[in-house]
Short mmCIF file of C-alpha atoms in Angstrom, two decimals:
data_model
loop_
_atom_site.label_atom_id
_atom_site.label_comp_id
_atom_site.label_asym_id
_atom_site.label_seq_id
_atom_site.Cartn_x
_atom_site.Cartn_y
_atom_site.Cartn_z
CA UNK A 1 17.52 -28.69 31.13
CA UNK A 2 17.35 -25.86 28.64
CA UNK A 3 14.87 -25.63 25.80
CA UNK A 4 15.25 -23.39 22.77
CA UNK A 5 13.07 -21.88 20.07
CA UNK A 6 13.88 -20.24 16.73
CA UNK A 7 11.73 -18.38 14.23
CA UNK A 8 12.16 -18.97 10.54
CA UNK A 9 10.53 -17.44 7.50
CA UNK A 10 10.48 -14.26 5.50
CA UNK A 11 11.32 -10.96 7.11
CA UNK A 12 9.90 -8.78 4.35
CA UNK A 13 6.32 -8.64 3.09
CA UNK A 14 4.18 -6.31 0.94
CA UNK A 15 0.81 -5.00 2.15
CA UNK A 16 -2.04 -7.32 1.08
CA UNK A 17 -4.81 -6.27 3.46
CA UNK A 18 -4.39 -9.53 5.39
CA UNK A 19 -2.37 -10.26 8.54
CA UNK A 20 1.27 -11.07 7.76
CA UNK A 21 4.39 -12.10 9.55
CA UNK A 22 6.63 -15.03 10.19
CA UNK A 23 4.92 -17.53 12.44
CA UNK A 24 6.99 -20.60 11.78
CA UNK A 25 9.07 -21.75 14.69
CA UNK A 26 11.06 -24.78 15.61
CA UNK A 27 11.92 -25.76 19.13
CA UNK A 28 13.78 -28.32 21.15
CA UNK A 29 13.28 -29.36 24.71
CA UNK A 30 9.99 -28.33 26.28
CA UNK A 31 6.68 -29.67 24.99
CA UNK A 32 4.95 -26.54 26.25
CA UNK A 33 2.75 -24.37 24.06
CA UNK A 34 4.29 -21.85 21.66
CA UNK A 35 2.85 -18.32 21.72
CA UNK A 36 3.53 -15.34 19.51
CA UNK A 37 3.45 -11.67 20.51
CA UNK A 38 3.59 -9.07 17.72
CA UNK A 39 4.36 -5.39 18.27
CA UNK A 40 5.28 -2.38 16.20
CA UNK A 41 8.85 -1.09 16.23
CA UNK A 42 10.34 2.29 15.35
CA UNK A 43 7.63 4.70 14.24
CA UNK A 44 5.05 1.93 13.65
CA UNK A 45 2.16 2.20 16.08
CA UNK A 46 0.95 -1.33 16.84
CA UNK A 47 0.27 -2.45 20.37
CA UNK A 48 1.32 -5.95 21.38
CA UNK A 49 -1.05 -8.56 19.98
CA UNK A 50 -1.17 -12.29 19.33
CA UNK A 51 -2.59 -11.51 15.86
CA UNK A 52 -0.04 -10.72 13.13
CA UNK A 53 -0.22 -7.12 11.83
CA UNK A 54 -1.91 -6.11 8.59
CA UNK A 55 -0.66 -2.58 7.85
CA UNK A 56 2.66 -1.50 6.36
CA UNK A 57 5.35 -0.85 8.95
CA UNK A 58 8.16 -2.32 11.03
CA UNK A 59 7.35 -5.08 13.49
CA UNK A 60 8.79 -7.62 15.86
CA UNK A 61 7.35 -10.98 16.83
CA UNK A 62 8.50 -12.75 19.97
CA UNK A 63 7.94 -16.51 20.02
CA UNK A 64 7.82 -18.03 23.47
CA UNK A 65 8.03 -21.72 24.28
CA UNK A 66 6.33 -22.37 27.60
CA UNK A 67 7.96 -24.47 30.30
CA UNK A 68 6.73 -28.01 30.96
CA UNK A 69 7.28 -30.61 33.70
CA UNK A 70 10.84 -31.29 32.47
CA UNK A 71 11.86 -27.74 31.53
CA UNK A 72 11.30 -25.20 34.27
CA UNK A 73 11.99 -22.06 32.24
CA UNK A 74 10.26 -20.63 29.21
CA UNK A 75 12.40 -19.84 26.18
CA UNK A 76 11.75 -16.94 23.82
CA UNK A 77 13.30 -15.30 20.78
CA UNK A 78 12.53 -12.04 18.88
CA UNK A 79 12.30 -11.75 15.07
CA UNK A 80 12.09 -8.41 13.20
CA UNK A 81 10.17 -8.02 9.95
CA UNK A 82 8.62 -5.34 7.75
CA UNK A 83 5.47 -4.96 5.70
CA UNK A 84 6.11 -2.60 2.77
CA UNK A 85 3.58 -0.34 1.12
CA UNK A 86 1.80 -1.73 -1.95
CA UNK A 87 1.17 -0.04 -5.28
CA UNK A 88 -2.40 0.95 -6.11
CA UNK A 89 -3.83 0.22 -9.55
CA UNK A 90 -4.28 3.62 -11.17
CA UNK A 91 -6.10 4.33 -14.41
CA UNK A 92 -6.16 7.92 -15.71
CA UNK A 93 -8.24 8.56 -18.83
CA UNK A 94 -7.27 11.59 -20.94
CA UNK A 95 -9.86 13.54 -22.87
CA UNK A 96 -10.01 14.32 -26.58
CA UNK A 97 -12.94 16.67 -27.14
CA UNK A 98 -14.15 19.42 -29.42
CA UNK A 99 -14.01 22.96 -28.10
CA UNK A 100 -17.27 23.89 -26.39
CA UNK A 101 -16.13 26.76 -24.14
CA UNK A 102 -16.43 24.46 -21.08
CA UNK A 103 -13.71 23.36 -18.72
CA UNK A 104 -12.60 19.74 -19.13
CA UNK A 105 -10.72 17.50 -16.70
CA UNK A 106 -9.36 13.99 -17.08
CA UNK A 107 -11.03 11.17 -15.20
CA UNK A 108 -9.40 8.40 -13.25
CA UNK A 109 -9.62 5.71 -10.62
CA UNK A 110 -7.27 4.33 -8.00
CA UNK A 111 -7.94 0.90 -6.54
CA UNK A 112 -6.19 -0.88 -3.68
CA UNK A 113 -5.04 -4.49 -3.47
CA UNK A 114 -8.25 -5.60 -1.77
CA UNK A 115 -10.49 -3.64 -4.12
CA UNK A 116 -10.85 -0.55 -1.98
CA UNK A 117 -11.57 2.75 -3.74
CA UNK A 118 -8.59 5.10 -3.29
CA UNK A 119 -9.70 7.64 -5.90
CA UNK A 120 -9.88 10.36 -3.23
CA UNK A 121 -6.05 10.23 -3.20
CA UNK A 122 -5.85 10.85 -6.96
CA UNK A 123 -5.20 14.48 -7.99
CA UNK A 124 -6.25 15.35 -11.53
CA UNK A 125 -6.47 19.12 -10.99
CA UNK A 126 -3.59 19.87 -13.38
CA UNK A 127 -5.60 18.39 -16.26
CA UNK A 128 -8.18 21.23 -16.27
CA UNK A 129 -8.37 23.19 -19.54
CA UNK A 130 -10.80 25.24 -21.59
CA UNK A 131 -8.80 26.49 -24.61
CA UNK A 132 -8.09 24.64 -27.85
CA UNK A 133 -4.70 22.90 -27.62
CA UNK A 134 -2.93 19.62 -26.88
CA UNK A 135 -1.66 19.44 -23.30
CA UNK A 136 0.82 17.20 -21.56
CA UNK A 137 -0.73 17.07 -18.10
CA UNK A 138 0.54 15.68 -14.84
CA UNK A 139 -1.50 13.62 -12.38
CA UNK A 140 -0.50 12.40 -8.93
CA UNK A 141 -1.54 9.83 -6.38
CA UNK A 142 -0.83 10.87 -2.78
CA UNK A 143 -0.52 7.38 -1.31
CA UNK A 144 -1.15 6.69 2.38
CA UNK A 145 0.10 4.46 5.19
CA UNK A 146 -0.36 1.30 3.08
CA UNK A 147 0.13 2.59 -0.48
CA UNK A 148 3.05 4.19 -2.30
CA UNK A 149 2.58 7.56 -3.95
CA UNK A 150 2.69 7.66 -7.75
CA UNK A 151 2.52 10.15 -10.60
CA UNK A 152 2.49 10.31 -14.36
CA UNK A 153 1.49 12.32 -17.41
CA UNK A 154 -1.22 12.08 -20.04
CA UNK A 155 -2.00 14.00 -23.22
CA UNK A 156 -5.33 15.86 -23.21
CA UNK A 157 -6.73 17.56 -26.31
CA UNK A 158 -9.33 20.20 -26.98
CA UNK A 159 -9.86 20.38 -30.74
CA UNK A 160 -11.36 23.05 -32.97
CA UNK A 161 -15.00 22.40 -33.75
CA UNK A 162 -15.77 21.14 -37.27
CA UNK A 163 -16.23 23.93 -39.78
CA UNK A 164 -14.00 26.50 -38.04
CA UNK A 165 -11.35 27.96 -40.28
CA UNK A 166 -8.33 29.68 -38.80
CA UNK A 167 -5.69 31.66 -40.61
#
């Protein structure tokens, strides 16, 4: 007799920092154990494992239904799925200061979905100024294997000190 197995569930996930992947299967025939083998596909580097993957990428899970005393052959089926990159929470704080002849730069933070500090991927270098003016400045977030890149603008100001008269 022939047994069969199918995998059901989502085939698209977003990075959460936890293992993800479809692991719901239904089968007919054999009462043997069901096992799952996950591996990366395409450019995703993920060696075969029984643990679902965590990182963003393309994957395949193969569910195998073992043979039993009535079904002499194992049955297996592949299922492809992806884990997409997540968006970091980014907060960029512009400055509004009085001129003091010092260089000023905006401050900011970037935080991942599990609370990890990603601020090292945040570039605020284009917000550096010394002269009196209002600036529309760009910032960027480089992203990485699990996070999308991002960018935006802020308005920074260096104001004349009180009591300075210009003509």
